[in-house]
Coordinates of C-alpha atoms and ligand atoms in Angstrom, one line a residue:
M1 CA 0.0 0.0 0.0
E2 CA 1.5 3.2 -1.2
N3 CA 1.2 6.0 1.4
N4 CA 3.2 8.5 3.3
V5 CA 3.0 7.2 6.8
I6 CA 6.4 5.9 7.9
I7 CA 6.7 3.6 11.0
A8 CA 9.5 4.3 13.6
C9 CA 11.0 0.8 14.0
D10 CA 12.8 1.4 17.4
F11 CA 13.4 -2.0 18.3
A12 CA 16.3 -3.5 20.2
T13 CA 16.8 -6.7 18.0
K14 CA 16.2 -7.9 14.3
D15 CA 13.8 -10.7 15.8
D16 CA 11.8 -8.0 17.5
L17 CA 11.4 -6.1 14.3
Y18 CA 10.7 -9.2 12.2
N19 CA 7.9 -10.1 14.8
F20 CA 6.4 -6.7 14.7
L21 CA 6.2 -6.8 10.8
K22 CA 4.5 -10.3 10.6
P23 CA 1.0 -9.0 10.9
F24 CA 1.8 -6.3 8.2
E25 CA 2.4 -8.7 5.5
G26 CA 0.8 -7.5 2.2
L27 CA 0.8 -3.9 3.5
N28 CA 4.4 -3.2 3.0
P29 CA 4.8 -0.2 5.2
Y30 CA 7.6 2.6 4.7
L31 CA 10.0 1.8 7.6
K32 CA 12.2 4.2 9.5
I33 CA 15.4 2.6 10.8
G34 CA 17.0 4.5 13.4
M35 CA 20.2 4.3 15.7
E36 CA 18.8 1.6 17.9
L37 CA 18.5 -0.9 15.3
F38 CA 21.3 0.1 13.1
Y39 CA 23.8 0.1 15.8
A40 CA 22.6 -3.4 16.9
C41 CA 22.2 -5.0 13.4
G42 CA 24.2 -2.8 11.0
P43 CA 24.1 -2.4 7.4
E44 CA 23.3 -5.9 6.5
M45 CA 19.9 -5.7 8.0
V46 CA 19.2 -2.5 6.1
K47 CA 20.2 -4.3 2.8
E48 CA 18.0 -7.3 3.7
L49 CA 14.8 -5.0 4.3
K50 CA 15.5 -3.3 0.9
D51 CA 15.7 -6.8 -0.7
K52 CA 12.3 -7.6 0.9
G53 CA 11.0 -4.5 -0.9
F54 CA 10.5 -2.1 2.0
K55 CA 11.0 1.7 1.6
I56 CA 13.5 2.8 4.1
F57 CA 14.0 5.9 5.8
L58 CA 17.5 5.6 7.5
D59 CA 17.4 8.0 10.3
L60 CA 21.1 8.2 11.6
K61 CA 21.1 12.1 12.0
L62 CA 24.8 12.4 11.1
C63 CA 26.8 15.6 12.4
D64 CA 30.5 15.7 12.3
I65 CA 33.1 17.6 10.2
P66 CA 32.3 17.6 6.5
N67 CA 35.1 15.2 5.3
T68 CA 33.9 12.6 7.8
V69 CA 30.2 13.0 6.9
E70 CA 31.0 12.8 3.3
K71 CA 32.9 9.5 3.7
A72 CA 30.2 8.1 6.0
M73 CA 27.6 8.9 3.4
R74 CA 29.5 7.3 0.6
N75 CA 29.0 3.9 2.6
L76 CA 25.4 4.7 3.3
A77 CA 25.0 5.4 -0.4
K78 CA 25.5 1.8 -1.0
L79 CA 22.6 0.6 0.9
G80 CA 20.0 2.0 -1.6
V81 CA 17.8 3.4 1.3
D82 CA 15.3 5.9 0.0
I83 CA 15.9 8.8 2.5
T84 CA 18.6 9.5 5.1
N85 CA 19.5 12.5 7.1
V86 CA 22.0 14.9 8.8
H87 CA 21.5 17.5 11.5
A88 CA 21.2 21.0 9.9
S89 CA 23.4 22.2 12.9
G90 CA 26.3 20.9 11.3
G91 CA 26.2 23.7 8.9
I92 CA 26.0 24.2 5.2
K93 CA 29.3 23.1 4.3
M94 CA 28.6 19.6 6.1
M95 CA 25.1 19.3 4.5
E96 CA 26.9 19.9 1.0
A97 CA 29.6 17.3 1.9
A98 CA 26.8 14.7 2.8
K99 CA 25.2 15.4 -0.6
R100 CA 28.4 14.8 -2.3
G101 CA 28.8 11.4 -0.5
L102 CA 25.3 10.3 -2.0
A103 CA 26.1 11.3 -5.3
G104 CA 25.2 8.6 -8.0
S105 CA 22.5 7.1 -5.4
N106 CA 18.7 7.8 -5.4
T107 CA 18.8 8.4 -1.7
K108 CA 17.0 11.7 -0.7
L109 CA 18.9 13.8 1.7
I110 CA 17.0 15.6 4.5
A111 CA 18.0 17.7 7.5
V112 CA 16.9 17.5 11.1
T113 CA 16.1 20.9 12.1
I114 CA 15.0 21.0 15.8
L115 CA 14.3 17.8 17.6
T116 CA 10.5 17.4 18.4
S117 CA 11.5 16.7 21.9
L118 CA 12.9 20.3 22.3
D119 CA 10.8 23.3 23.0
D120 CA 11.3 27.2 23.1
T121 CA 12.2 26.9 26.8
A122 CA 15.0 24.2 26.2
L123 CA 16.3 26.3 23.3
S124 CA 17.1 29.4 25.4
Q125 CA 17.9 27.6 28.8
E126 CA 19.7 24.6 27.6
L127 CA 21.2 25.5 24.1
D128 CA 21.8 29.2 24.4
I129 CA 19.6 29.9 21.4
N130 CA 17.4 32.8 21.9
K131 CA 15.1 32.5 19.2
T132 CA 11.8 30.5 18.9
V133 CA 11.8 27.0 17.6
K134 CA 9.9 28.3 14.5
E135 CA 12.5 30.9 13.8
V136 CA 15.4 28.4 14.2
V137 CA 13.6 25.9 11.8
Y138 CA 13.1 28.5 9.2
D139 CA 16.9 29.6 9.2
Y140 CA 17.8 25.9 9.1
A141 CA 15.6 25.0 6.4
K142 CA 16.9 27.9 4.3
N143 CA 20.4 26.4 5.0
A144 CA 19.4 23.0 4.0
K145 CA 17.9 24.4 0.7
K146 CA 21.2 26.3 0.0
A147 CA 23.0 23.1 0.5
G148 CA 20.8 21.5 -2.3
L149 CA 19.0 19.0 0.2
D150 CA 15.5 17.6 -0.6
G151 CA 13.9 18.5 2.5
I152 CA 13.9 18.7 6.4
V153 CA 12.8 16.9 9.6
C154 CA 10.5 19.0 11.5
S155 CA 7.3 18.8 13.7
P156 CA 4.1 19.3 11.6
L157 CA 3.7 22.7 13.3
E158 CA 6.5 23.8 11.1
A159 CA 5.7 21.9 7.8
G160 CA 4.4 25.1 6.1
I161 CA 8.0 26.3 6.3
A162 CA 9.3 23.4 4.2
K163 CA 6.3 24.0 1.8
E164 CA 7.1 27.7 1.4
L165 CA 10.6 26.9 0.5
G166 CA 9.8 23.9 -1.9
L167 CA 11.2 21.3 0.3
I168 CA 9.8 18.0 1.6
S169 CA 8.9 17.7 5.4
V170 CA 9.3 14.4 7.2
T171 CA 7.5 15.1 10.5
P172 CA 7.7 12.9 13.7
G173 CA 5.9 13.9 17.0
I174 CA 2.9 12.2 15.9
R175 CA 0.3 10.8 18.5
L176 CA -3.2 9.5 17.8
A177 CA -5.9 11.2 20.0
G178 CA -5.4 9.8 23.7
D179 CA -2.1 8.5 23.3
Q180 CA 0.8 9.3 25.7
K181 CA 3.3 12.1 24.6
G182 CA 6.2 10.2 26.1
D183 CA 9.4 12.5 25.7
Q184 CA 7.9 14.4 22.8
K185 CA 6.9 18.1 23.4
R186 CA 5.5 19.2 20.3
V187 CA 2.9 16.7 19.1
T188 CA 0.0 16.6 16.7
T189 CA -2.4 14.0 15.4
P190 CA -2.0 12.4 11.7
H191 CA -5.0 14.4 10.7
D192 CA -3.6 17.8 12.0
A193 CA -0.4 16.9 10.2
Y194 CA -2.2 16.3 6.9
N195 CA -3.9 19.9 7.3
L196 CA -0.7 21.5 8.2
G197 CA 1.0 20.2 5.1
S198 CA 3.4 17.5 6.3
T199 CA 4.7 15.3 3.3
Y200 CA 5.4 12.2 5.5
I201 CA 4.6 11.4 9.0
V202 CA 6.8 9.4 11.2
V203 CA 4.9 7.4 13.8
G204 CA 6.6 5.2 16.3
R205 CA 5.1 4.4 19.7
S206 CA 1.5 5.3 18.9
I207 CA 1.8 2.2 16.5
T208 CA 4.6 0.0 17.8
G209 CA 3.4 0.3 21.5
S210 CA 0.0 -0.5 20.9
E211 CA -2.0 -3.8 21.4
N212 CA -3.1 -3.9 17.7
P213 CA -0.3 -2.1 15.5
V214 CA -1.8 -2.9 12.3
E215 CA -5.2 -1.1 13.4
Q216 CA -3.3 2.0 14.5
Y217 CA -1.2 2.0 11.2
L218 CA -4.4 1.9 9.3
K219 CA -5.9 4.7 11.4
C220 CA -2.9 6.9 10.8
V221 CA -3.1 6.1 6.9
K222 CA -6.8 7.1 6.9
E223 CA -6.2 10.2 9.1
F224 CA -3.2 11.3 7.0
G225 CA -5.6 11.5 3.9
N226 CA -4.2 8.6 2.1
E227 CA -7.3 6.6 1.8
Ligands
C5P1 O1 7.6 7.0 19.3 P1 7.8 8.3 18.6 O2 6.5 8.3 17.5 O3 8.0 9.3 19.4 O4 8.9 8.1 17.6 C1 9.5 9.3 16.8 C2 10.6 8.7 16.1 O5 11.0 10.0 15.3 C3 11.8 8.2 16.8 O6 12.4 7.2 16.3 C4 12.7 9.5 16.9 O7 14.1 9.1 16.9 C5 12.4 10.3 15.6 N1 12.6 11.6 15.5 C6 12.0 12.5 16.3 N2 12.2 14.0 16.2 C7 13.2 14.5 15.2 C8 13.7 13.4 14.4 C9 13.5 12.2 14.5 O8 11.3 12.2 17.2 N3 13.3 15.6 15.0

C-alpha cells in the first residue's frame, strides 16, 4: 500500500522487528530504521529489508566535520535506502559534503532542524539559542535548501516552512488522539499533520506500543488522507 506514513521501528533486535512486521504482510509499510536497530544489526539488515521490498528512511542523523560526513555517506549510499539524514546544525558545508557523499545514489537527503523533543524553553535555557523553534527551523531550512538538500525533519507545526521553500517535510512527533506524549513535546495527530501540510509523518510508539499495531497504522493512514 503506497502511502506517506512511516513507521519508526525503534526495536532492540532484528527478531523484535520481524515479529512486529509479521501482521503487516501485504501492507508493505514504509519503515524508519534509526540508531537503535542500526547500531545493533548494522548495514546488512538494512540491505535485507531493501531486498524484501520495503521503503526505508535511515534515520542516523549524522553530525560531524564535512570530510567525515561525506565519507560516511559514501558508505550509506551503497545501501540503496530511500531517505537518510544529517543534523542541519552541522552547517551548510557539512550538508553539502553529505550530498556529495550520496552522489550517484537515489537516496534523498534531508536535514533535522530542531528535535521534536525540544521546545522554546529548552532552546534558550539549555542550548543558548534565543530564538523560537519556528525561527530556528526557518533558518535551518533555508540552509538545507542552500546546500541542495531535498527536505527537512521538523514537527508538523513547521511543515508550512518546508512547503514555502519547496522542500519535503518528514514529521515525527505524531500521536493518535488519547495516546501518551512520552518524551515528545510538540505533538500533533496525523489528521492535523495532514492539514498542516506534512509530506510524510513518522509514527513510532503510537503504533509500535499498541496492542493492535496494524489497526493503529491503518488509522494513521486514513487520518493522513491516504485513503
Ligand atoms: O515513538 P515516537 O512516535 O515518538 O517516535 C518518533 C521517532 O522519530 C523516533 O524514532 C525519533 O528518533 C524520531 N525523530 C524525532 N524527532 C526528530 C527526528 C526524529 O522524534 N526531530
